[in-house]
PDB file of N, CA and C in Angstrom:
ATOM      1  N   MET A 139     -18.334  -2.797 -27.471  1.00 88.00           N
ATOM      2  CA  MET A 139     -19.585  -3.276 -27.109  1.00 88.00           C
ATOM      3  C   MET A 139     -19.756  -3.302 -25.308  1.00 88.00           C
ATOM      4  N   ARG A 140     -18.648  -3.612 -24.464  1.00 92.00           N
ATOM      5  CA  ARG A 140     -18.523  -3.954 -23.252  1.00 92.00           C
ATOM      6  C   ARG A 140     -18.538  -2.426 -22.755  1.00 92.00           C
ATOM      7  N   HIS A 141     -18.104  -1.426 -23.444  1.00 92.00           N
ATOM      8  CA  HIS A 141     -18.122  -0.002 -22.949  1.00 92.00           C
ATOM      9  C   HIS A 141     -19.542   0.619 -23.083  1.00 92.00           C
ATOM     10  N   ILE A 142     -20.120   0.248 -24.050  1.00 89.00           N
ATOM     11  CA  ILE A 142     -21.692   0.737 -24.188  1.00 89.00           C
ATOM     12  C   ILE A 142     -22.437   0.128 -23.368  1.00 89.00           C
ATOM     13  N   ALA A 143     -22.315  -1.347 -23.116  1.00 91.00           N
ATOM     14  CA  ALA A 143     -23.147  -2.052 -22.090  1.00 91.00           C
ATOM     15  C   ALA A 143     -22.831  -1.328 -20.582  1.00 91.00           C
ATOM     16  N   ALA A 144     -21.770  -1.084 -20.138  1.00 92.00           N
ATOM     17  CA  ALA A 144     -21.592  -0.543 -19.016  1.00 92.00           C
ATOM     18  C   ALA A 144     -22.130   0.901 -18.803  1.00 92.00           C
ATOM     19  N   TYR A 145     -22.006   1.729 -20.030  1.00 90.00           N
ATOM     20  CA  TYR A 145     -22.540   2.999 -19.866  1.00 90.00           C
ATOM     21  C   TYR A 145     -24.109   2.965 -19.640  1.00 90.00           C
ATOM     22  N   LEU A 146     -24.690   1.916 -20.372  1.00 88.00           N
ATOM     23  CA  LEU A 146     -26.257   1.732 -20.084  1.00 88.00           C
ATOM     24  C   LEU A 146     -26.550   1.069 -18.868  1.00 88.00           C
ATOM     25  N   LEU A 147     -25.704   0.506 -18.310  1.00 90.00           N
ATOM     26  CA  LEU A 147     -26.016   0.098 -17.021  1.00 90.00           C
ATOM     27  C   LEU A 147     -25.996   1.043 -15.983  1.00 90.00           C
ATOM     28  N   LEU A 148     -25.011   1.955 -16.064  1.00 90.00           N
ATOM     29  CA  LEU A 148     -24.927   3.168 -15.141  1.00 90.00           C
ATOM     30  C   LEU A 148     -26.236   3.982 -15.468  1.00 90.00           C
ATOM     31  N   GLN A 149     -26.713   4.211 -16.566  1.00 87.00           N
ATOM     32  CA  GLN A 149     -27.758   5.025 -16.660  1.00 87.00           C
ATOM     33  C   GLN A 149     -28.935   4.559 -16.237  1.00 87.00           C
ATOM     34  N   ILE A 150     -29.081   3.257 -16.345  1.00 87.00           N
ATOM     35  CA  ILE A 150     -30.443   2.635 -15.722  1.00 87.00           C
ATOM     36  C   ILE A 150     -30.210   2.629 -14.241  1.00 87.00           C
ATOM     37  N   GLY A 151     -29.144   2.532 -13.784  1.00 89.00           N
ATOM     38  CA  GLY A 151     -28.791   2.621 -12.336  1.00 89.00           C
ATOM     39  C   GLY A 151     -29.153   4.073 -11.799  1.00 89.00           C
ATOM     40  N   GLY A 152     -29.306   5.032 -12.510  1.00 89.00           N
ATOM     41  CA  GLY A 152     -29.812   6.475 -12.097  1.00 89.00           C
ATOM     42  C   GLY A 152     -28.668   7.519 -12.471  1.00 89.00           C
ATOM     43  N   ASN A 153     -27.306   7.102 -12.999  1.00 88.00           N
ATOM     44  CA  ASN A 153     -26.540   8.031 -13.344  1.00 88.00           C
ATOM     45  C   ASN A 153     -26.634   8.435 -14.726  1.00 88.00           C
ATOM     46  N   ALA A 154     -27.403   9.838 -14.899  1.00 85.00           N
ATOM     47  CA  ALA A 154     -27.680  10.223 -16.250  1.00 85.00           C
ATOM     48  C   ALA A 154     -26.656  10.410 -17.291  1.00 85.00           C
ATOM     49  N   ASN A 155     -25.346  11.074 -16.581  1.00 88.00           N
ATOM     50  CA  ASN A 155     -24.280  11.408 -17.310  1.00 88.00           C
ATOM     51  C   ASN A 155     -23.095  10.479 -16.991  1.00 88.00           C
ATOM     52  N   PRO A 156     -22.807   9.286 -16.974  1.00 90.00           N
ATOM     53  CA  PRO A 156     -21.741   8.347 -16.729  1.00 90.00           C
ATOM     54  C   PRO A 156     -20.307   9.124 -17.244  1.00 90.00           C
ATOM     55  N   SER A 157     -19.348   9.130 -16.144  1.00 91.00           N
ATOM     56  CA  SER A 157     -18.105   9.587 -16.784  1.00 91.00           C
ATOM     57  C   SER A 157     -17.263   8.297 -17.143  1.00 91.00           C
ATOM     58  N   ALA A 158     -16.030   8.620 -17.629  1.00 92.00           N
ATOM     59  CA  ALA A 158     -15.105   7.695 -18.311  1.00 92.00           C
ATOM     60  C   ALA A 158     -14.797   6.803 -16.801  1.00 92.00           C
ATOM     61  N   SER A 159     -14.504   7.442 -15.845  1.00 93.00           N
ATOM     62  CA  SER A 159     -14.071   6.714 -14.543  1.00 93.00           C
ATOM     63  C   SER A 159     -15.215   5.886 -14.182  1.00 93.00           C
ATOM     64  N   ASP A 160     -16.574   6.305 -14.181  1.00 93.00           N
ATOM     65  CA  ASP A 160     -17.469   5.441 -13.752  1.00 93.00           C
ATOM     66  C   ASP A 160     -17.623   4.102 -14.578  1.00 93.00           C
ATOM     67  N   VAL A 161     -17.319   4.260 -15.758  1.00 93.00           N
ATOM     68  CA  VAL A 161     -17.611   2.989 -16.722  1.00 93.00           C
ATOM     69  C   VAL A 161     -16.405   2.137 -16.467  1.00 93.00           C
ATOM     70  N   LYS A 162     -15.072   2.758 -16.104  1.00 94.00           N
ATOM     71  CA  LYS A 162     -14.086   2.108 -15.755  1.00 94.00           C
ATOM     72  C   LYS A 162     -14.261   0.968 -14.457  1.00 94.00           C
ATOM     73  N   LYS A 163     -14.850   1.644 -13.588  1.00 94.00           N
ATOM     74  CA  LYS A 163     -15.260   1.149 -12.273  1.00 94.00           C
ATOM     75  C   LYS A 163     -15.988  -0.214 -12.742  1.00 94.00           C
ATOM     76  N   VAL A 164     -17.147   0.136 -13.362  1.00 94.00           N
ATOM     77  CA  VAL A 164     -18.100  -1.008 -13.676  1.00 94.00           C
ATOM     78  C   VAL A 164     -17.340  -2.150 -14.445  1.00 94.00           C
ATOM     79  N   LEU A 165     -16.527  -1.946 -15.294  1.00 94.00           N
ATOM     80  CA  LEU A 165     -15.878  -2.910 -16.093  1.00 94.00           C
ATOM     81  C   LEU A 165     -14.618  -3.535 -15.170  1.00 94.00           C
ATOM     82  N   SER A 166     -14.080  -2.777 -14.379  1.00 94.00           N
ATOM     83  CA  SER A 166     -13.090  -3.345 -13.476  1.00 94.00           C
ATOM     84  C   SER A 166     -13.702  -4.420 -12.530  1.00 94.00           C
ATOM     85  N   ALA A 167     -14.777  -4.010 -12.188  1.00 94.00           N
ATOM     86  CA  ALA A 167     -15.686  -4.938 -11.115  1.00 94.00           C
ATOM     87  C   ALA A 167     -16.002  -6.459 -11.644  1.00 94.00           C
ATOM     88  N   VAL A 168     -15.929  -6.432 -12.996  1.00 92.00           N
ATOM     89  CA  VAL A 168     -16.114  -7.779 -13.453  1.00 92.00           C
ATOM     90  C   VAL A 168     -14.747  -8.503 -14.244  1.00 92.00           C
ATOM     91  N   GLY A 169     -13.735  -7.564 -14.038  1.00 93.00           N
ATOM     92  CA  GLY A 169     -12.363  -8.124 -14.397  1.00 93.00           C
ATOM     93  C   GLY A 169     -12.209  -7.633 -15.802  1.00 93.00           C
ATOM     94  N   ILE A 170     -12.655  -6.587 -16.440  1.00 92.00           N
ATOM     95  CA  ILE A 170     -12.311  -6.234 -17.711  1.00 92.00           C
ATOM     96  C   ILE A 170     -11.750  -4.823 -17.822  1.00 92.00           C
ATOM     97  N   GLU A 171     -10.539  -4.857 -18.612  1.00 92.00           N
ATOM     98  CA  GLU A 171      -9.953  -3.477 -18.659  1.00 92.00           C
ATOM     99  C   GLU A 171     -10.343  -2.974 -19.754  1.00 92.00           C
ATOM    100  N   ALA A 172     -10.613  -1.580 -19.226  1.00 91.00           N
ATOM    101  CA  ALA A 172     -11.132  -0.592 -20.303  1.00 91.00           C
ATOM    102  C   ALA A 172     -10.224  -0.193 -21.470  1.00 91.00           C
ATOM    103  N   ASP A 173     -10.550   0.002 -22.726  1.00 91.00           N
ATOM    104  CA  ASP A 173      -9.891   0.682 -23.605  1.00 91.00           C
ATOM    105  C   ASP A 173      -9.966   2.022 -23.585  1.00 91.00           C
ATOM    106  N   ASP A 174      -9.042   2.845 -23.184  1.00 92.00           N
ATOM    107  CA  ASP A 174      -9.179   4.457 -22.984  1.00 92.00           C
ATOM    108  C   ASP A 174      -9.625   5.112 -24.063  1.00 92.00           C
ATOM    109  N   ASP A 175      -9.045   4.732 -25.481  1.00 94.00           N
ATOM    110  CA  ASP A 175      -9.247   5.447 -26.376  1.00 94.00           C
ATOM    111  C   ASP A 175     -10.835   5.297 -26.865  1.00 94.00           C
ATOM    112  N   ARG A 176     -11.242   3.998 -26.772  1.00 93.00           N
ATOM    113  CA  ARG A 176     -12.670   3.896 -27.243  1.00 93.00           C
ATOM    114  C   ARG A 176     -13.404   4.503 -26.116  1.00 93.00           C
ATOM    115  N   LEU A 177     -13.222   4.285 -24.842  1.00 93.00           N
ATOM    116  CA  LEU A 177     -13.960   4.836 -23.860  1.00 93.00           C
ATOM    117  C   LEU A 177     -14.248   6.204 -23.971  1.00 93.00           C
ATOM    118  N   ASN A 178     -13.193   7.029 -24.255  1.00 92.00           N
ATOM    119  CA  ASN A 178     -13.177   8.453 -24.184  1.00 92.00           C
ATOM    120  C   ASN A 178     -14.063   8.888 -25.358  1.00 92.00           C
ATOM    121  N   LYS A 179     -13.821   8.322 -26.693  1.00 93.00           N
ATOM    122  CA  LYS A 179     -14.650   8.522 -27.958  1.00 93.00           C
ATOM    123  C   LYS A 179     -16.037   8.221 -27.463  1.00 93.00           C
ATOM    124  N   LEU A 180     -16.487   7.254 -26.832  1.00 90.00           N
ATOM    125  CA  LEU A 180     -18.008   6.882 -26.476  1.00 90.00           C
ATOM    126  C   LEU A 180     -18.415   8.039 -25.735  1.00 90.00           C
ATOM    127  N   ILE A 181     -17.623   8.391 -24.675  1.00 91.00           N
ATOM    128  CA  ILE A 181     -18.235   9.289 -23.557  1.00 91.00           C
ATOM    129  C   ILE A 181     -18.314  10.609 -24.367  1.00 91.00           C
ATOM    130  N   SER A 182     -17.566  11.206 -25.317  1.00 91.00           N
ATOM    131  CA  SER A 182     -17.539  12.359 -26.059  1.00 91.00           C
ATOM    132  C   SER A 182     -18.879  12.321 -27.205  1.00 91.00           C
ATOM    133  N   GLU A 183     -19.010  11.092 -27.663  1.00 89.00           N
ATOM    134  CA  GLU A 183     -20.281  11.068 -28.525  1.00 89.00           C
ATOM    135  C   GLU A 183     -21.432  11.168 -27.993  1.00 89.00           C
ATOM    136  N   LEU A 184     -21.541  10.445 -26.794  1.00 87.00           N
ATOM    137  CA  LEU A 184     -22.897  10.452 -26.086  1.00 87.00           C
ATOM    138  C   LEU A 184     -22.994  11.530 -25.013  1.00 87.00           C
ATOM    139  N   LYS A 185     -22.085  12.484 -24.941  1.00 85.00           N
ATOM    140  CA  LYS A 185     -22.345  13.646 -23.943  1.00 85.00           C
ATOM    141  C   LYS A 185     -23.454  14.609 -24.408  1.00 85.00           C
ATOM    142  N   GLY A 186     -24.398  14.717 -23.384  1.00 82.00           N
ATOM    143  CA  GLY A 186     -25.448  15.595 -23.674  1.00 82.00           C
ATOM    144  C   GLY A 186     -26.688  14.907 -24.544  1.00 82.00           C
ATOM    145  N   LYS A 187     -26.504  13.625 -24.667  1.00 82.00           N
ATOM    146  CA  LYS A 187     -27.544  13.178 -25.524  1.00 82.00           C
ATOM    147  C   LYS A 187     -28.277  12.028 -24.734  1.00 82.00           C
ATOM    148  N   SER A 188     -29.557  12.062 -24.950  1.00 80.00           N
ATOM    149  CA  SER A 188     -30.221  10.963 -24.300  1.00 80.00           C
ATOM    150  C   SER A 188     -30.328   9.656 -24.941  1.00 80.00           C
ATOM    151  N   VAL A 189     -30.028   8.683 -24.240  1.00 82.00           N
ATOM    152  CA  VAL A 189     -29.779   7.175 -24.707  1.00 82.00           C
ATOM    153  C   VAL A 189     -31.201   6.686 -25.285  1.00 82.00           C
ATOM    154  N   ASN A 190     -32.337   7.087 -24.606  1.00 84.00           N
ATOM    155  CA  ASN A 190     -33.536   6.699 -25.316  1.00 84.00           C
ATOM    156  C   ASN A 190     -33.876   7.358 -26.545  1.00 84.00           C
ATOM    157  N   ASP A 191     -33.336   8.620 -26.964  1.00 85.00           N
ATOM    158  CA  ASP A 191     -33.544   9.239 -28.154  1.00 85.00           C
ATOM    159  C   ASP A 191     -32.615   8.611 -29.096  1.00 85.00           C
ATOM    160  N   LEU A 192     -31.402   8.094 -28.706  1.00 84.00           N
ATOM    161  CA  LEU A 192     -30.396   7.482 -29.611  1.00 84.00           C
ATOM    162  C   LEU A 192     -30.848   6.197 -30.154  1.00 84.00           C
ATOM    163  N   ILE A 193     -31.652   5.610 -29.065  1.00 86.00           N
ATOM    164  CA  ILE A 193     -32.096   4.150 -29.434  1.00 86.00           C
ATOM    165  C   ILE A 193     -33.267   4.257 -30.404  1.00 86.00           C
ATOM    166  N   ALA A 194     -34.132   5.393 -30.262  1.00 89.00           N
ATOM    167  CA  ALA A 194     -35.271   5.674 -31.198  1.00 89.00           C
ATOM    168  C   ALA A 194     -34.728   5.826 -32.548  1.00 89.00           C
ATOM    169  N   GLU A 195     -33.840   6.700 -32.440  1.00 88.00           N
ATOM    170  CA  GLU A 195     -33.228   7.127 -33.982  1.00 88.00           C
ATOM    171  C   GLU A 195     -32.519   5.940 -34.570  1.00 88.00           C
ATOM    172  N   GLY A 196     -31.854   5.110 -33.892  1.00 87.00           N
ATOM    173  CA  GLY A 196     -31.104   3.934 -34.501  1.00 87.00           C
ATOM    174  C   GLY A 196     -32.154   2.985 -34.877  1.00 87.00           C
ATOM    175  N   SER A 197     -33.305   2.810 -34.145  1.00 89.00           N
ATOM    176  CA  SER A 197     -34.400   1.933 -34.764  1.00 89.00           C
ATOM    177  C   SER A 197     -35.162   2.468 -35.979  1.00 89.00           C
ATOM    178  N   ALA A 198     -35.303   3.809 -36.056  1.00 88.00           N
ATOM    179  CA  ALA A 198     -35.790   4.353 -37.380  1.00 88.00           C
ATOM    180  C   ALA A 198     -34.815   4.069 -38.593  1.00 88.00           C
ATOM    181  N   LYS A 199     -33.593   4.369 -38.313  1.00 87.00           N
ATOM    182  CA  LYS A 199     -32.591   3.891 -39.300  1.00 87.00           C
ATOM    183  C   LYS A 199     -32.567   2.445 -39.739  1.00 87.00           C
ATOM    184  N   LEU A 200     -32.686   1.543 -38.753  1.00 87.00           N
ATOM    185  CA  LEU A 200     -32.979   0.097 -39.158  1.00 87.00           C
ATOM    186  C   LEU A 200     -34.244  -0.251 -39.714  1.00 87.00           C
ATOM    187  N   ALA A 201     -35.362   0.290 -39.693  1.00 85.00           N
ATOM    188  CA  ALA A 201     -36.268   0.128 -40.320  1.00 85.00           C
ATOM    189  C   ALA A 201     -36.154   0.381 -41.815  1.00 85.00           C
ATOM    190  N   SER A 202     -35.263   1.182 -42.231  1.00 85.00           N
ATOM    191  CA  SER A 202     -35.190   1.563 -43.735  1.00 85.00           C
ATOM    192  C   SER A 202     -34.115   0.589 -44.488  1.00 85.00           C
ATOM    193  N   VAL A 203     -33.460  -0.425 -43.487  1.00 83.00           N
ATOM    194  CA  VAL A 203     -32.509  -1.052 -44.038  1.00 83.00           C
ATOM    195  C   VAL A 203     -33.378  -2.269 -44.813  1.00 83.00           C
ATOM    196  N   PRO A 204     -33.001  -2.763 -46.016  1.00 85.00           N
ATOM    197  CA  PRO A 204     -33.587  -3.964 -46.526  1.00 85.00           C
ATOM    198  C   PRO A 204     -33.207  -5.072 -45.910  1.00 85.00           C
ATOM    199  N   SER A 205     -34.247  -6.147 -45.535  1.00 77.00           N
ATOM    200  CA  SER A 205     -33.961  -7.173 -44.912  1.00 77.00           C
ATOM    201  C   SER A 205     -33.629  -8.641 -45.504  1.00 77.00           C
ATOM    202  N   GLY A 206     -33.823  -8.198 -47.049  1.00 71.00           N
ATOM    203  CA  GLY A 206     -33.492  -9.475 -47.955  1.00 71.00           C
ATOM    204  C   GLY A 206     -34.804 -10.506 -48.189  1.00 71.00           C
ATOM    205  N   GLY A 207     -35.718  -9.837 -47.711  1.00 64.00           N
ATOM    206  CA  GLY A 207     -37.278 -10.875 -47.917  1.00 64.00           C
ATOM    207  C   GLY A 207     -37.536 -10.739 -49.349  1.00 64.00           C
ATOM    208  N   GLY A 208     -38.614 -11.356 -49.649  1.00 58.00           N
ATOM    209  CA  GLY A 208     -39.089 -11.174 -50.865  1.00 58.00           C
ATOM    210  C   GLY A 208     -39.252  -9.902 -51.472  1.00 58.00           C
ATOM    211  N   GLY A 209     -39.664  -9.800 -52.929  1.00 55.00           N
ATOM    212  CA  GLY A 209     -39.793  -8.424 -53.372  1.00 55.00           C
ATOM    213  C   GLY A 209     -38.534  -8.103 -54.094  1.00 55.00           C
ATOM    214  N   GLY A 210     -37.573  -8.850 -54.179  1.00 51.00           N
ATOM    215  CA  GLY A 210     -36.418  -8.255 -54.993  1.00 51.00           C
ATOM    216  C   GLY A 210     -35.771  -7.125 -54.280  1.00 51.00           C
ATOM    217  N   GLY A 211     -35.498  -7.370 -52.849  1.00 50.00           N
ATOM    218  CA  GLY A 211     -34.666  -6.236 -52.096  1.00 50.00           C
ATOM    219  C   GLY A 211     -33.192  -6.778 -52.136  1.00 50.00           C
ATOM    220  N   GLY A 212     -32.796  -7.661 -52.793  1.00 52.00           N
ATOM    221  CA  GLY A 212     -31.394  -7.875 -52.674  1.00 52.00           C
ATOM    222  C   GLY A 212     -31.281  -9.092 -51.974  1.00 52.00           C
ATOM    223  N   GLY A 213     -31.919  -9.881 -51.588  1.00 51.00           N
ATOM    224  CA  GLY A 213     -31.659 -10.978 -50.840  1.00 51.00           C
ATOM    225  C   GLY A 213     -30.754 -12.150 -51.451  1.00 51.00           C
ATOM    226  N   ALA A 214     -30.522 -13.004 -50.636  1.00 54.00           N
ATOM    227  CA  ALA A 214     -29.559 -14.220 -51.313  1.00 54.00           C
ATOM    228  C   ALA A 214     -30.187 -14.765 -52.638  1.00 54.00           C
ATOM    229  N   ALA A 215     -29.367 -15.338 -53.417  1.00 55.00           N
ATOM    230  CA  ALA A 215     -29.912 -16.005 -54.608  1.00 55.00           C
ATOM    231  C   ALA A 215     -30.679 -17.485 -54.172  1.00 55.00           C
ATOM    232  N   ALA A 216     -31.658 -17.873 -54.917  1.00 53.00           N
ATOM    233  CA  ALA A 216     -32.343 -18.985 -54.611  1.00 53.00           C
ATOM    234  C   ALA A 216     -31.395 -20.146 -54.930  1.00 53.00           C
ATOM    235  N   PRO A 217     -31.313 -21.397 -54.306  1.00 52.00           N
ATOM    236  CA  PRO A 217     -30.613 -22.404 -54.783  1.00 52.00           C
ATOM    237  C   PRO A 217     -31.302 -23.086 -56.097  1.00 52.00           C
ATOM    238  N   ALA A 218     -30.441 -23.835 -56.658  1.00 51.00           N
ATOM    239  CA  ALA A 218     -30.880 -24.565 -58.113  1.00 51.00           C
ATOM    240  C   ALA A 218     -32.020 -25.338 -57.712  1.00 51.00           C
ATOM    241  N   ALA A 219     -32.904 -25.624 -58.710  1.00 50.00           N
ATOM    242  CA  ALA A 219     -34.290 -26.195 -58.596  1.00 50.00           C
ATOM    243  C   ALA A 219     -33.831 -27.658 -57.983  1.00 50.00           C
ATOM    244  N   GLY A 220     -32.906 -28.276 -58.238  1.00 49.00           N
ATOM    245  CA  GLY A 220     -32.645 -29.708 -58.043  1.00 49.00           C
ATOM    246  C   GLY A 220     -31.943 -29.846 -56.523  1.00 49.00           C
ATOM    247  N   GLY A 221     -31.669 -28.840 -56.020  1.00 49.00           N
ATOM    248  CA  GLY A 221     -30.946 -28.627 -54.804  1.00 49.00           C
ATOM    249  C   GLY A 221     -31.740 -28.877 -53.632  1.00 49.00           C
ATOM    250  N   ALA A 222     -33.103 -28.622 -53.736  1.00 52.00           N
ATOM    251  CA  ALA A 222     -33.808 -28.566 -52.239  1.00 52.00           C
ATOM    252  C   ALA A 222     -34.146 -29.927 -52.129  1.00 52.00           C
ATOM    253  N   PRO A 223     -34.723 -30.833 -52.989  1.00 54.00           N
ATOM    254  CA  PRO A 223     -34.976 -32.218 -52.441  1.00 54.00           C
ATOM    255  C   PRO A 223     -33.775 -33.039 -52.179  1.00 54.00           C
ATOM    256  N   ALA A 224     -32.488 -32.799 -52.558  1.00 52.00           N
ATOM    257  CA  ALA A 224     -31.256 -33.437 -52.177  1.00 52.00           C
ATOM    258  C   ALA A 224     -30.995 -32.963 -50.752  1.00 52.00           C
ATOM    259  N   ALA A 225     -30.998 -31.641 -50.399  1.00 54.00           N
ATOM    260  CA  ALA A 225     -30.767 -31.331 -49.100  1.00 54.00           C
ATOM    261  C   ALA A 225     -31.565 -31.703 -48.197  1.00 54.00           C
ATOM    262  N   ALA A 226     -33.000 -31.727 -48.305  1.00 55.00           N
ATOM    263  CA  ALA A 226     -34.062 -32.410 -47.513  1.00 55.00           C
ATOM    264  C   ALA A 226     -33.815 -33.943 -47.204  1.00 55.00           C
ATOM    265  N   ALA A 227     -33.148 -34.519 -48.177  1.00 55.00           N
ATOM    266  CA  ALA A 227     -32.996 -36.023 -47.907  1.00 55.00           C
ATOM    267  C   ALA A 227     -31.561 -36.216 -47.128  1.00 55.00           C
ATOM    268  N   VAL A 228     -30.682 -35.222 -47.188  1.00 55.00           N
ATOM    269  CA  VAL A 228     -29.548 -35.249 -46.495  1.00 55.00           C
ATOM    270  C   VAL A 228     -30.040 -35.055 -44.781  1.00 55.00           C
ATOM    271  N   GLU A 229     -30.590 -33.929 -44.699  1.00 58.00           N
ATOM    272  CA  GLU A 229     -31.190 -33.712 -43.431  1.00 58.00           C
ATOM    273  C   GLU A 229     -31.962 -34.789 -42.778  1.00 58.00           C
ATOM    274  N   GLU A 230     -32.931 -35.227 -43.335  1.00 59.00           N
ATOM    275  CA  GLU A 230     -33.551 -36.545 -43.010  1.00 59.00           C
ATOM    276  C   GLU A 230     -32.708 -37.699 -42.580  1.00 59.00           C
ATOM    277  N   GLU A 231     -31.520 -38.083 -43.389  1.00 59.00           N
ATOM    278  CA  GLU A 231     -30.517 -38.997 -43.297  1.00 59.00           C
ATOM    279  C   GLU A 231     -29.962 -38.548 -41.758  1.00 59.00           C
ATOM    280  N   LYS A 232     -29.637 -37.299 -41.537  1.00 58.00           N
ATOM    281  CA  LYS A 232     -28.908 -36.912 -40.278  1.00 58.00           C
ATOM    282  C   LYS A 232     -29.710 -37.204 -39.125  1.00 58.00           C
ATOM    283  N   LYS A 233     -31.131 -36.784 -39.482  1.00 57.00           N
ATOM    284  CA  LYS A 233     -31.870 -37.043 -38.087  1.00 57.00           C
ATOM    285  C   LYS A 233     -31.862 -38.491 -37.699  1.00 57.00           C
ATOM    286  N   GLU A 234     -32.073 -39.296 -38.905  1.00 58.00           N
ATOM    287  CA  GLU A 234     -32.300 -40.943 -38.707  1.00 58.00           C
ATOM    288  C   GLU A 234     -31.071 -41.284 -37.871  1.00 58.00           C
ATOM    289  N   GLU A 235     -29.723 -41.007 -38.288  1.00 56.00           N
ATOM    290  CA  GLU A 235     -28.611 -41.231 -37.752  1.00 56.00           C
ATOM    291  C   GLU A 235     -28.544 -40.744 -36.265  1.00 56.00           C
ATOM    292  N   GLU A 236     -28.910 -39.718 -35.922  1.00 55.00           N
ATOM    293  CA  GLU A 236     -28.887 -39.051 -34.570  1.00 55.00           C
ATOM    294  C   GLU A 236     -29.805 -39.954 -33.789  1.00 55.00           C
ATOM    295  N   LYS A 237     -31.035 -40.345 -34.271  1.00 53.00           N
ATOM    296  CA  LYS A 237     -31.899 -41.234 -33.544  1.00 53.00           C
ATOM    297  C   LYS A 237     -31.331 -42.429 -32.929  1.00 53.00           C
ATOM    298  N   GLU A 238     -30.595 -43.088 -34.014  1.00 52.00           N
ATOM    299  CA  GLU A 238     -29.730 -44.333 -33.845  1.00 52.00           C
ATOM    300  C   GLU A 238     -28.815 -44.266 -32.777  1.00 52.00           C
ATOM    301  N   GLU A 239     -28.046 -43.071 -32.990  1.00 52.00           N
ATOM    302  CA  GLU A 239     -26.760 -42.932 -32.058  1.00 52.00           C
ATOM    303  C   GLU A 239     -27.351 -42.641 -30.743  1.00 52.00           C
ATOM    304  N   SER A 240     -28.365 -42.032 -30.734  1.00 51.00           N
ATOM    305  CA  SER A 240     -28.797 -41.809 -29.165  1.00 51.00           C
ATOM    306  C   SER A 240     -29.258 -42.983 -28.480  1.00 51.00           C
ATOM    307  N   ASP A 241     -29.834 -44.075 -29.190  1.00 49.00           N
ATOM    308  CA  ASP A 241     -30.108 -45.357 -28.505  1.00 49.00           C
ATOM    309  C   ASP A 241     -28.919 -45.955 -28.129  1.00 49.00           C
ATOM    310  N   GLU A 242     -27.701 -45.896 -28.977  1.00 51.00           N
ATOM    311  CA  GLU A 242     -26.546 -46.631 -28.737  1.00 51.00           C
ATOM    312  C   GLU A 242     -25.821 -46.032 -27.654  1.00 51.00           C
ATOM    313  N   ASP A 243     -25.896 -44.756 -27.455  1.00 54.00           N
ATOM    314  CA  ASP A 243     -25.204 -44.138 -26.164  1.00 54.00           C
ATOM    315  C   ASP A 243     -25.745 -44.627 -24.816  1.00 54.00           C
ATOM    316  N   MET A 244     -27.030 -44.974 -24.730  1.00 56.00           N
ATOM    317  CA  MET A 244     -27.439 -45.449 -23.523  1.00 56.00           C
ATOM    318  C   MET A 244     -27.179 -46.918 -23.399  1.00 56.00           C
ATOM    319  N   GLY A 245     -26.503 -47.692 -24.366  1.00 60.00           N
ATOM    320  CA  GLY A 245     -26.331 -49.103 -24.287  1.00 60.00           C
ATOM    321  C   GLY A 245     -27.543 -49.880 -24.468  1.00 60.00           C
ATOM    322  N   PHE A 246     -28.631 -49.617 -24.992  1.00 60.00           N
ATOM    323  CA  PHE A 246     -30.027 -50.356 -24.993  1.00 60.00           C
ATOM    324  C   PHE A 246     -31.012 -49.483 -25.929  1.00 60.00           C
ATOM    325  N   GLY A 247     -31.592 -50.244 -26.719  1.00 59.00           N
ATOM    326  CA  GLY A 247     -32.779 -49.533 -27.434  1.00 59.00           C
ATOM    327  C   GLY A 247     -34.127 -49.582 -26.675  1.00 59.00           C
ATOM    328  N   LEU A 248     -34.949 -48.957 -27.064  1.00 60.00           N
ATOM    329  CA  LEU A 248     -36.398 -48.774 -26.399  1.00 60.00           C
ATOM    330  C   LEU A 248     -37.070 -49.969 -26.488  1.00 60.00           C
ATOM    331  N   PHE A 249     -36.907 -50.721 -27.868  1.00 67.00           N
ATOM    332  CA  PHE A 249     -37.674 -51.896 -28.084  1.00 67.00           C
ATOM    333  C   PHE A 249     -36.678 -53.135 -28.173  1.00 67.00           C
ATOM    334  N   ASP A 250     -35.641 -53.187 -27.461  1.00 57.00           N
ATOM    335  CA  ASP A 250     -34.881 -54.420 -27.110  1.00 57.00           C
ATOM    336  C   ASP A 250     -35.432 -55.503 -26.301  1.00 57.00           C
TER     337      ASP A 250
END
C-alpha cells in the first residue's frame, strides 16, 4: 500500500510516469525502505496506464460486488430471535457502568 501511495503522490505532484527510484526517494524521505520486488511489479503494472482510468475501472468492479444488504445477497445470518433484547440489555448496562465510572474518576459526582 505504501508503494501505491507514494506513486500516487508523485503523480499528483506532476510526475506523470514515476519511476522506481522516484518512489524510493519518497519512501526514504519518511523513513520507509522500499520492497524492490513489489515496487518493480507495481511500476510494470502501471506503466503507460492512467491512474484516473484505473480508479474508474476499479470503482465499476466494486459496484458489482454484493455488499451483504437485504435481498438475499449472501449477508451474515441474522441472530436468534431471543438474542436481540439480551444484547440491548447488556449494552445498556455497560453504558450505565461507564457513566458511574466517569463520575468516580473525578472524585465527585455531579449531584453530591
